[in-house]
PDB file of C-alpha atoms in Angstrom:
ATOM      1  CA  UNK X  55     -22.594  -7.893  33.709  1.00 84.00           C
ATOM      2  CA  UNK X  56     -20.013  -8.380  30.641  1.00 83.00           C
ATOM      3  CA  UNK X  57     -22.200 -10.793  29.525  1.00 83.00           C
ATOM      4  CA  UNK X  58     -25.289  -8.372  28.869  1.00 83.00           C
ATOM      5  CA  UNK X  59     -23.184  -5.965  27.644  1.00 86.00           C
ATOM      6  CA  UNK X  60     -22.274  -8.241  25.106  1.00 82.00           C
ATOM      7  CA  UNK X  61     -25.287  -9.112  24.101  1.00 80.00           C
ATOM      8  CA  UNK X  62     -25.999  -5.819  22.782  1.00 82.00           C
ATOM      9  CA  UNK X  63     -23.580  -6.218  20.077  1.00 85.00           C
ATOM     10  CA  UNK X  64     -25.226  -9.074  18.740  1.00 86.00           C
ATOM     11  CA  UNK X  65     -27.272  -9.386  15.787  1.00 87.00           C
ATOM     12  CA  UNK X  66     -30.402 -11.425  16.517  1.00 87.00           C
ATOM     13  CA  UNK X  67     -32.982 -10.619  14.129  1.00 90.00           C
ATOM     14  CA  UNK X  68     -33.554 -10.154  10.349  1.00 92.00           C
ATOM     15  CA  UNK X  69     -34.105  -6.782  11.183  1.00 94.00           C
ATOM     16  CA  UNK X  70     -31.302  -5.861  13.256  1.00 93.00           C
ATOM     17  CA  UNK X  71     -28.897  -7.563  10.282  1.00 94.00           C
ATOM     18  CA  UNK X  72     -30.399  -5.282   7.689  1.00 95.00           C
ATOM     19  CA  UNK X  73     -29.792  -2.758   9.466  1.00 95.00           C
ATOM     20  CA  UNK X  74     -26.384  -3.645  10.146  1.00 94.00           C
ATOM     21  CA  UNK X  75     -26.090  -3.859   6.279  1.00 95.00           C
ATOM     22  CA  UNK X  76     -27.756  -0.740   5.819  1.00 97.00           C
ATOM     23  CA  UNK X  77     -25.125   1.484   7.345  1.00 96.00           C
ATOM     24  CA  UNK X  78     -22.430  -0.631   5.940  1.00 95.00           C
ATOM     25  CA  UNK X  79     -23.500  -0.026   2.685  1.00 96.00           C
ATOM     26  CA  UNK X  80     -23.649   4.142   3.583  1.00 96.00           C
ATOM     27  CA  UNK X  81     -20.408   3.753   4.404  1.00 95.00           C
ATOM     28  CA  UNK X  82     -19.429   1.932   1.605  1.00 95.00           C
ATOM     29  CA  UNK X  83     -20.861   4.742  -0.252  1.00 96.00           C
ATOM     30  CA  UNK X  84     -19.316   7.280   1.114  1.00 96.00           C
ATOM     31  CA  UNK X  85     -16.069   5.580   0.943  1.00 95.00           C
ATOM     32  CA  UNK X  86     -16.531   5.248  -3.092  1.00 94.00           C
ATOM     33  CA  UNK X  87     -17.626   8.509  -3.602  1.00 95.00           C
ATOM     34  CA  UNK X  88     -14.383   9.874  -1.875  1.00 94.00           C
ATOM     35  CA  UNK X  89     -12.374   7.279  -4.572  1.00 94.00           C
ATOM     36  CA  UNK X  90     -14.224   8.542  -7.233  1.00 94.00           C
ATOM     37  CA  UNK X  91     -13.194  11.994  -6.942  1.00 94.00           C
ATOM     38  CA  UNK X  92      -9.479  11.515  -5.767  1.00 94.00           C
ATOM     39  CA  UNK X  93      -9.243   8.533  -8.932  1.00 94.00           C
ATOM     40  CA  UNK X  94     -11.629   9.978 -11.730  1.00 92.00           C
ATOM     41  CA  UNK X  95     -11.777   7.513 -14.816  1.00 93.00           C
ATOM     42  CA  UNK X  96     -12.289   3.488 -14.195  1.00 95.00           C
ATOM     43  CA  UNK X  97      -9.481   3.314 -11.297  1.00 93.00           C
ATOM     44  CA  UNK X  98     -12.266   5.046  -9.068  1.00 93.00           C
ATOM     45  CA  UNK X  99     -15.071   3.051 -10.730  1.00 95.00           C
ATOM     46  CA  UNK X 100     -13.340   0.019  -9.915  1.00 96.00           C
ATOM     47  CA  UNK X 101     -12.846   1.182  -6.276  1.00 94.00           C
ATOM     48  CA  UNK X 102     -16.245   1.595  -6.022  1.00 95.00           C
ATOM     49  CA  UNK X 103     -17.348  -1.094  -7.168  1.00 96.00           C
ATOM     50  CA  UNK X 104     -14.715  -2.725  -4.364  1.00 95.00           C
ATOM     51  CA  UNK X 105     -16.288  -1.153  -1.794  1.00 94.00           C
ATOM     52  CA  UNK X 106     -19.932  -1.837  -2.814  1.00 94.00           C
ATOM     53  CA  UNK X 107     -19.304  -5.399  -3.610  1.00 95.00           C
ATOM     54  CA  UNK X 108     -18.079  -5.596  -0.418  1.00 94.00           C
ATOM     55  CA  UNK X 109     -21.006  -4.628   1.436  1.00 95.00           C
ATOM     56  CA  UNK X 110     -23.100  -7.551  -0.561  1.00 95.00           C
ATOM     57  CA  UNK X 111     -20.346 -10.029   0.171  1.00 96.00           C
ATOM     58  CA  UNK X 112     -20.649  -8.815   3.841  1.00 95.00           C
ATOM     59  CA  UNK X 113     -24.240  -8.860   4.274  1.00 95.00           C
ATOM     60  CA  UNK X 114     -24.977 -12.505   2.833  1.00 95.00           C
ATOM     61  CA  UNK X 115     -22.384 -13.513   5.297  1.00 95.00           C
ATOM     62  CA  UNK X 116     -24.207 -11.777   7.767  1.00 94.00           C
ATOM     63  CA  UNK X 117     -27.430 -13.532   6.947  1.00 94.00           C
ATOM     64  CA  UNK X 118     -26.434 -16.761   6.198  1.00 95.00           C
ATOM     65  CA  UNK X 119     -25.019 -16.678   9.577  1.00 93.00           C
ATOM     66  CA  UNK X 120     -28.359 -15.383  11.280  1.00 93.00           C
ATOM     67  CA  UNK X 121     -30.098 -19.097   9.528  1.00 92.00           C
ATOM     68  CA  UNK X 122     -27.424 -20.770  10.467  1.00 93.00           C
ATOM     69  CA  UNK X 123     -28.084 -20.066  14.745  1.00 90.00           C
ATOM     70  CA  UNK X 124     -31.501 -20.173  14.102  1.00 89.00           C
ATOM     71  CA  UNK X 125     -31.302 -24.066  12.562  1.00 90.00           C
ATOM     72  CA  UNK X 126     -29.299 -24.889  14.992  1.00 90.00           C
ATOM     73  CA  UNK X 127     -31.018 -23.690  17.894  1.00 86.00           C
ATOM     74  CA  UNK X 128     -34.286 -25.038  16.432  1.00 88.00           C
ATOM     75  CA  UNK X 129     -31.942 -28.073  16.132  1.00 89.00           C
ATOM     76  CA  UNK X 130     -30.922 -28.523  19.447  1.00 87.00           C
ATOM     77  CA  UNK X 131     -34.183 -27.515  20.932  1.00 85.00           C
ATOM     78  CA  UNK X 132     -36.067 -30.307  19.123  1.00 81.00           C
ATOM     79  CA  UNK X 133     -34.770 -33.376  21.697  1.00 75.00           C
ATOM     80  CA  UNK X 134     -35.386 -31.846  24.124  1.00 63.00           C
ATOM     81  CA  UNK X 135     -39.055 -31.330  23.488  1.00 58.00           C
ATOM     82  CA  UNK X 136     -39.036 -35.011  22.475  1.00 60.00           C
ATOM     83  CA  UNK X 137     -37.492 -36.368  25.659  1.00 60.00           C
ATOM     84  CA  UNK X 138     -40.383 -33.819  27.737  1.00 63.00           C
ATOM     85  CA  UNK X 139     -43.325 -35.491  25.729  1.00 57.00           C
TER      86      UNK X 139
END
């Protein structure tokens, strides 16, 4: 039962992960908007520009890591078929 609980907080697909980077970068957003009114001038800019960078740093780790399980299960699937045929 844990187990397919889990598995809802896993990101399978493409999809899923740009989602996943989708609200990260909203509330990344938010986040630098709320800088750039409490530090006006390039202290808030720079905060933003934190956060935002962030978010890209974030979601290429994100995807990177999606290609990654995919190779390797494509990987590991491949003896198999060979030993089968």
């Amino acid at each position: 039962m844990l187990r397919k609980i889990s598995r809802l907080f896993m990101i399978k697909t493409r999809v899923e992960a740009y989602l996943v980077i989708y609200a990260l970068a909203l509330g990344a957003t938010a986040r630098g908007s709320a800088y750039l009114e409490k530090f006006p001038g390039f202290g808030g800019d720079l905060l933003f520009l934190a956060c935002t960078g962030a978010v890209f740093i974030g979601g290429a780790k994100i995807l990177d890591a999606l290609r990654y399980e995919r190779e390797r299960d494509e990987a590991e699937a491949k003896p198999t078929a060979e030993a089968e045929g």
